[in-house]
Amino acid sequence: MPTERCCQARGQRGISLIEVIVFIVVIAISLTALLAVYQQSVVNSVDPIKRIRMLELAQAQLDRVLALRYDEATPSGGVPACNSLGGPTCNNTTEPDLDDVDDYHDVRDTPAPGYSRSVQVTNTPLTGAQAKLVSVTVTSADGETLTLAAYRVNF
């Protein structure tokens, strides 16, 4: 009788080779899934910083352009507006001095390493007013683009 208890106790204590293999396979699968999620978060962790930088660069250029005169003939302060009753005639000449909105059409620059910026200015008729649509596009080194646009009205 004592011999039977000894053998029964030994048989119940260990784990089998199959159980060890199943454990290793389960851990390997879960670790692979966990590492895939971790890798995705690491790869995309810089995206918000890059997008904020692009937004800052676009907003700075847009603010700079919108602060300028509507046209070469527009007096300081914008009053009276060109082509208005008693105002000067709009001449829309493009000169290299960048002193009005039209001068920024097709201006391209590199405001920071890895970023390029371009400005497009198009005449757009609005209801009862003359306006120019100013679009600033910033492109990052990986090809992602961000565009901000606003109207500059002849007031």
PDB file of C-alpha atoms in Angstrom:
ATOM      1  CA  MET A   1       0.000   0.000   0.000  1.00  0.00           C
ATOM      2  CA  PRO A   2       2.653   2.586   0.785  1.00  0.00           C
ATOM      3  CA  THR A   3       4.132   2.008  -2.662  1.00  0.00           C
ATOM      4  CA  GLU A   4       0.887   2.933  -4.429  1.00  0.00           C
ATOM      5  CA  ARG A   5       0.582   6.257  -2.596  1.00  0.00           C
ATOM      6  CA  CYS A   6       4.120   7.181  -3.533  1.00  0.00           C
ATOM      7  CA  CYS A   7       3.541   6.629  -7.234  1.00  0.00           C
ATOM      8  CA  GLN A   8       0.153   8.375  -7.240  1.00  0.00           C
ATOM      9  CA  ALA A   9       1.579  11.450  -5.574  1.00  0.00           C
ATOM     10  CA  ARG A  10       4.434  11.663  -8.059  1.00  0.00           C
ATOM     11  CA  GLY A  11       2.120  11.412 -11.085  1.00  0.00           C
ATOM     12  CA  GLN A  12       0.012  14.371  -9.912  1.00  0.00           C
ATOM     13  CA  ARG A  13       2.807  16.808  -9.221  1.00  0.00           C
ATOM     14  CA  GLY A  14       4.340  17.748 -12.619  1.00  0.00           C
ATOM     15  CA  ILE A  15       3.157  19.177 -15.931  1.00  0.00           C
ATOM     16  CA  SER A  16       3.359  17.417 -19.205  1.00  0.00           C
ATOM     17  CA  LEU A  17       5.400  18.418 -22.233  1.00  0.00           C
ATOM     18  CA  ILE A  18       2.189  19.131 -24.158  1.00  0.00           C
ATOM     19  CA  GLU A  19       1.067  21.618 -21.506  1.00  0.00           C
ATOM     20  CA  VAL A  20       4.407  23.432 -21.697  1.00  0.00           C
ATOM     21  CA  ILE A  21       4.206  23.653 -25.500  1.00  0.00           C
ATOM     22  CA  VAL A  22       0.619  24.969 -25.381  1.00  0.00           C
ATOM     23  CA  PHE A  23       1.662  27.569 -22.777  1.00  0.00           C
ATOM     24  CA  ILE A  24       4.580  28.760 -24.950  1.00  0.00           C
ATOM     25  CA  VAL A  25       2.354  28.996 -28.056  1.00  0.00           C
ATOM     26  CA  VAL A  26      -0.312  31.020 -26.191  1.00  0.00           C
ATOM     27  CA  ILE A  27       2.300  33.399 -24.748  1.00  0.00           C
ATOM     28  CA  ALA A  28       3.966  33.805 -28.166  1.00  0.00           C
ATOM     29  CA  ILE A  29       0.658  34.687 -29.868  1.00  0.00           C
ATOM     30  CA  SER A  30      -0.347  37.199 -27.191  1.00  0.00           C
ATOM     31  CA  LEU A  31       3.128  38.742 -27.110  1.00  0.00           C
ATOM     32  CA  THR A  32       3.091  39.151 -30.904  1.00  0.00           C
ATOM     33  CA  ALA A  33      -0.267  40.939 -30.768  1.00  0.00           C
ATOM     34  CA  LEU A  34       0.902  43.161 -27.929  1.00  0.00           C
ATOM     35  CA  LEU A  35       4.095  44.124 -29.739  1.00  0.00           C
ATOM     36  CA  ALA A  36       2.160  44.934 -32.926  1.00  0.00           C
ATOM     37  CA  VAL A  37      -0.028  47.400 -31.003  1.00  0.00           C
ATOM     38  CA  TYR A  38       3.022  48.893 -29.308  1.00  0.00           C
ATOM     39  CA  GLN A  39       4.836  49.308 -32.634  1.00  0.00           C
ATOM     40  CA  GLN A  40       1.822  51.080 -34.163  1.00  0.00           C
ATOM     41  CA  SER A  41       1.691  53.563 -31.288  1.00  0.00           C
ATOM     42  CA  VAL A  42       5.424  54.253 -31.519  1.00  0.00           C
ATOM     43  CA  VAL A  43       5.289  54.810 -35.288  1.00  0.00           C
ATOM     44  CA  ASN A  44       2.383  57.270 -35.034  1.00  0.00           C
ATOM     45  CA  SER A  45       3.526  59.074 -31.891  1.00  0.00           C
ATOM     46  CA  VAL A  46       5.194  61.886 -33.863  1.00  0.00           C
ATOM     47  CA  ASP A  47       2.142  62.615 -36.066  1.00  0.00           C
ATOM     48  CA  PRO A  48       0.494  65.171 -33.725  1.00  0.00           C
ATOM     49  CA  ILE A  49       3.752  67.097 -33.384  1.00  0.00           C
ATOM     50  CA  LYS A  50       4.255  67.129 -37.162  1.00  0.00           C
ATOM     51  CA  ARG A  51       0.678  68.262 -37.802  1.00  0.00           C
ATOM     52  CA  ILE A  52       0.876  71.052 -35.233  1.00  0.00           C
ATOM     53  CA  ARG A  53       4.122  72.244 -36.827  1.00  0.00           C
ATOM     54  CA  MET A  54       2.465  72.215 -40.256  1.00  0.00           C
ATOM     55  CA  LEU A  55      -0.503  74.156 -38.873  1.00  0.00           C
ATOM     56  CA  GLU A  56       1.785  76.747 -37.280  1.00  0.00           C
ATOM     57  CA  LEU A  57       3.707  77.253 -40.523  1.00  0.00           C
ATOM     58  CA  ALA A  58       0.529  77.602 -42.601  1.00  0.00           C
ATOM     59  CA  GLN A  59      -1.172  79.939 -40.110  1.00  0.00           C
ATOM     60  CA  ALA A  60       1.882  82.201 -39.877  1.00  0.00           C
ATOM     61  CA  GLN A  61       2.041  82.647 -43.664  1.00  0.00           C
ATOM     62  CA  LEU A  62      -1.726  83.097 -43.985  1.00  0.00           C
ATOM     63  CA  ASP A  63      -1.699  85.784 -41.281  1.00  0.00           C
ATOM     64  CA  ARG A  64       1.205  87.529 -43.004  1.00  0.00           C
ATOM     65  CA  VAL A  65      -0.594  87.615 -46.376  1.00  0.00           C
ATOM     66  CA  LEU A  66      -3.996  88.632 -45.000  1.00  0.00           C
ATOM     67  CA  ALA A  67      -2.446  91.586 -43.160  1.00  0.00           C
ATOM     68  CA  LEU A  68      -1.364  93.138 -46.476  1.00  0.00           C
ATOM     69  CA  ARG A  69      -3.278  95.497 -48.733  1.00  0.00           C
ATOM     70  CA  TYR A  70      -5.863  94.049 -51.113  1.00  0.00           C
ATOM     71  CA  ASP A  71      -4.219  95.567 -54.175  1.00  0.00           C
ATOM     72  CA  GLU A  72      -1.326  97.808 -55.192  1.00  0.00           C
ATOM     73  CA  ALA A  73      -3.763 100.708 -55.588  1.00  0.00           C
ATOM     74  CA  THR A  74      -5.440 100.201 -52.196  1.00  0.00           C
ATOM     75  CA  PRO A  75      -4.398 102.949 -49.791  1.00  0.00           C
ATOM     76  CA  SER A  76      -3.116 102.165 -46.306  1.00  0.00           C
ATOM     77  CA  GLY A  77      -5.999 101.126 -44.088  1.00  0.00           C
ATOM     78  CA  GLY A  78      -7.984  99.910 -47.098  1.00  0.00           C
ATOM     79  CA  VAL A  79     -10.311 102.909 -47.243  1.00  0.00           C
ATOM     80  CA  PRO A  80     -11.548 103.750 -49.818  1.00  0.00           C
ATOM     81  CA  ALA A  81     -11.443 100.321 -51.403  1.00  0.00           C
ATOM     82  CA  CYS A  82     -10.097 100.117 -54.929  1.00  0.00           C
ATOM     83  CA  ASN A  83     -12.785 100.043 -57.648  1.00  0.00           C
ATOM     84  CA  SER A  84     -15.276 101.559 -55.206  1.00  0.00           C
ATOM     85  CA  LEU A  85     -17.134 104.840 -55.616  1.00  0.00           C
ATOM     86  CA  GLY A  86     -14.455 107.482 -55.215  1.00  0.00           C
ATOM     87  CA  GLY A  87     -11.686 104.910 -54.716  1.00  0.00           C
ATOM     88  CA  PRO A  88      -8.674 104.182 -56.913  1.00  0.00           C
ATOM     89  CA  THR A  89      -8.785 101.615 -59.706  1.00  0.00           C
ATOM     90  CA  CYS A  90      -7.540  98.147 -58.792  1.00  0.00           C
ATOM     91  CA  ASN A  91      -4.532  97.339 -60.926  1.00  0.00           C
ATOM     92  CA  ASN A  92      -3.475  93.903 -59.594  1.00  0.00           C
ATOM     93  CA  THR A  93       0.107  94.302 -60.724  1.00  0.00           C
ATOM     94  CA  THR A  94       2.488  91.753 -59.405  1.00  0.00           C
ATOM     95  CA  GLU A  95       5.728  93.222 -58.169  1.00  0.00           C
ATOM     96  CA  PRO A  96       8.532  91.489 -56.315  1.00  0.00           C
ATOM     97  CA  ASP A  97       8.203  93.712 -53.232  1.00  0.00           C
ATOM     98  CA  LEU A  98       5.445  91.543 -51.645  1.00  0.00           C
ATOM     99  CA  ASP A  99       3.463  94.507 -50.353  1.00  0.00           C
ATOM    100  CA  ASP A 100      -0.041  93.322 -51.275  1.00  0.00           C
ATOM    101  CA  VAL A 101      -1.991  90.065 -51.402  1.00  0.00           C
ATOM    102  CA  ASP A 102      -1.478  89.447 -55.150  1.00  0.00           C
ATOM    103  CA  ASP A 103       2.301  89.532 -54.803  1.00  0.00           C
ATOM    104  CA  TYR A 104       2.186  86.271 -52.826  1.00  0.00           C
ATOM    105  CA  HIS A 105       0.590  84.263 -55.656  1.00  0.00           C
ATOM    106  CA  ASP A 106       2.774  81.207 -56.371  1.00  0.00           C
ATOM    107  CA  VAL A 107       5.277  82.116 -53.655  1.00  0.00           C
ATOM    108  CA  ARG A 108       7.060  78.998 -52.416  1.00  0.00           C
ATOM    109  CA  ASP A 109       9.504  78.658 -49.564  1.00  0.00           C
ATOM    110  CA  THR A 110      11.030  76.221 -47.112  1.00  0.00           C
ATOM    111  CA  PRO A 111      10.186  77.596 -43.664  1.00  0.00           C
ATOM    112  CA  ALA A 112      11.747  74.690 -41.735  1.00  0.00           C
ATOM    113  CA  PRO A 113      13.828  71.635 -42.589  1.00  0.00           C
ATOM    114  CA  GLY A 114      11.589  68.965 -44.118  1.00  0.00           C
ATOM    115  CA  TYR A 115       8.662  71.317 -44.817  1.00  0.00           C
ATOM    116  CA  SER A 116       7.731  73.254 -47.944  1.00  0.00           C
ATOM    117  CA  ARG A 117       5.076  75.933 -48.196  1.00  0.00           C
ATOM    118  CA  SER A 118       3.225  77.479 -51.132  1.00  0.00           C
ATOM    119  CA  VAL A 119       0.656  80.254 -51.462  1.00  0.00           C
ATOM    120  CA  GLN A 120      -2.088  80.543 -54.081  1.00  0.00           C
ATOM    121  CA  VAL A 121      -4.162  83.710 -54.523  1.00  0.00           C
ATOM    122  CA  THR A 122      -7.246  83.607 -56.753  1.00  0.00           C
ATOM    123  CA  ASN A 123      -9.836  86.275 -57.481  1.00  0.00           C
ATOM    124  CA  THR A 124     -13.202  85.062 -56.256  1.00  0.00           C
ATOM    125  CA  PRO A 125     -16.409  87.047 -56.637  1.00  0.00           C
ATOM    126  CA  LEU A 126     -18.522  87.079 -53.494  1.00  0.00           C
ATOM    127  CA  THR A 127     -22.030  88.461 -53.245  1.00  0.00           C
ATOM    128  CA  GLY A 128     -21.651  92.214 -53.490  1.00  0.00           C
ATOM    129  CA  ALA A 129     -17.900  92.290 -52.863  1.00  0.00           C
ATOM    130  CA  GLN A 130     -14.570  91.670 -54.491  1.00  0.00           C
ATOM    131  CA  ALA A 131     -12.525  89.015 -52.733  1.00  0.00           C
ATOM    132  CA  LYS A 132      -9.369  86.993 -53.118  1.00  0.00           C
ATOM    133  CA  LEU A 133      -9.078  83.457 -51.852  1.00  0.00           C
ATOM    134  CA  VAL A 134      -5.692  82.960 -50.203  1.00  0.00           C
ATOM    135  CA  SER A 135      -4.671  79.299 -49.805  1.00  0.00           C
ATOM    136  CA  VAL A 136      -1.518  78.261 -47.982  1.00  0.00           C
ATOM    137  CA  THR A 137      -0.376  74.647 -48.381  1.00  0.00           C
ATOM    138  CA  VAL A 138       2.339  73.103 -46.224  1.00  0.00           C
ATOM    139  CA  THR A 139       3.876  69.766 -47.227  1.00  0.00           C
ATOM    140  CA  SER A 140       5.965  67.624 -44.894  1.00  0.00           C
ATOM    141  CA  ALA A 141       8.924  65.475 -45.897  1.00  0.00           C
ATOM    142  CA  ASP A 142       6.738  62.342 -46.055  1.00  0.00           C
ATOM    143  CA  GLY A 143       4.258  63.996 -48.464  1.00  0.00           C
ATOM    144  CA  GLU A 144       1.469  64.832 -46.020  1.00  0.00           C
ATOM    145  CA  THR A 145      -0.177  68.182 -46.845  1.00  0.00           C
ATOM    146  CA  LEU A 146      -2.204  70.682 -44.875  1.00  0.00           C
ATOM    147  CA  THR A 147      -4.051  73.580 -46.503  1.00  0.00           C
ATOM    148  CA  LEU A 148      -5.484  76.671 -44.827  1.00  0.00           C
ATOM    149  CA  ALA A 149      -7.559  79.143 -46.811  1.00  0.00           C
ATOM    150  CA  ALA A 150      -9.223  82.450 -46.122  1.00  0.00           C
ATOM    151  CA  TYR A 151     -10.823  85.276 -48.082  1.00  0.00           C
ATOM    152  CA  ARG A 152      -9.275  88.731 -48.271  1.00  0.00           C
ATOM    153  CA  VAL A 153     -12.091  91.137 -49.094  1.00  0.00           C
ATOM    154  CA  ASN A 154     -11.696  94.512 -50.762  1.00  0.00           C
ATOM    155  CA  PHE A 155     -13.042  96.753 -48.030  1.00  0.00           C
TER     156      PHE A 155
END
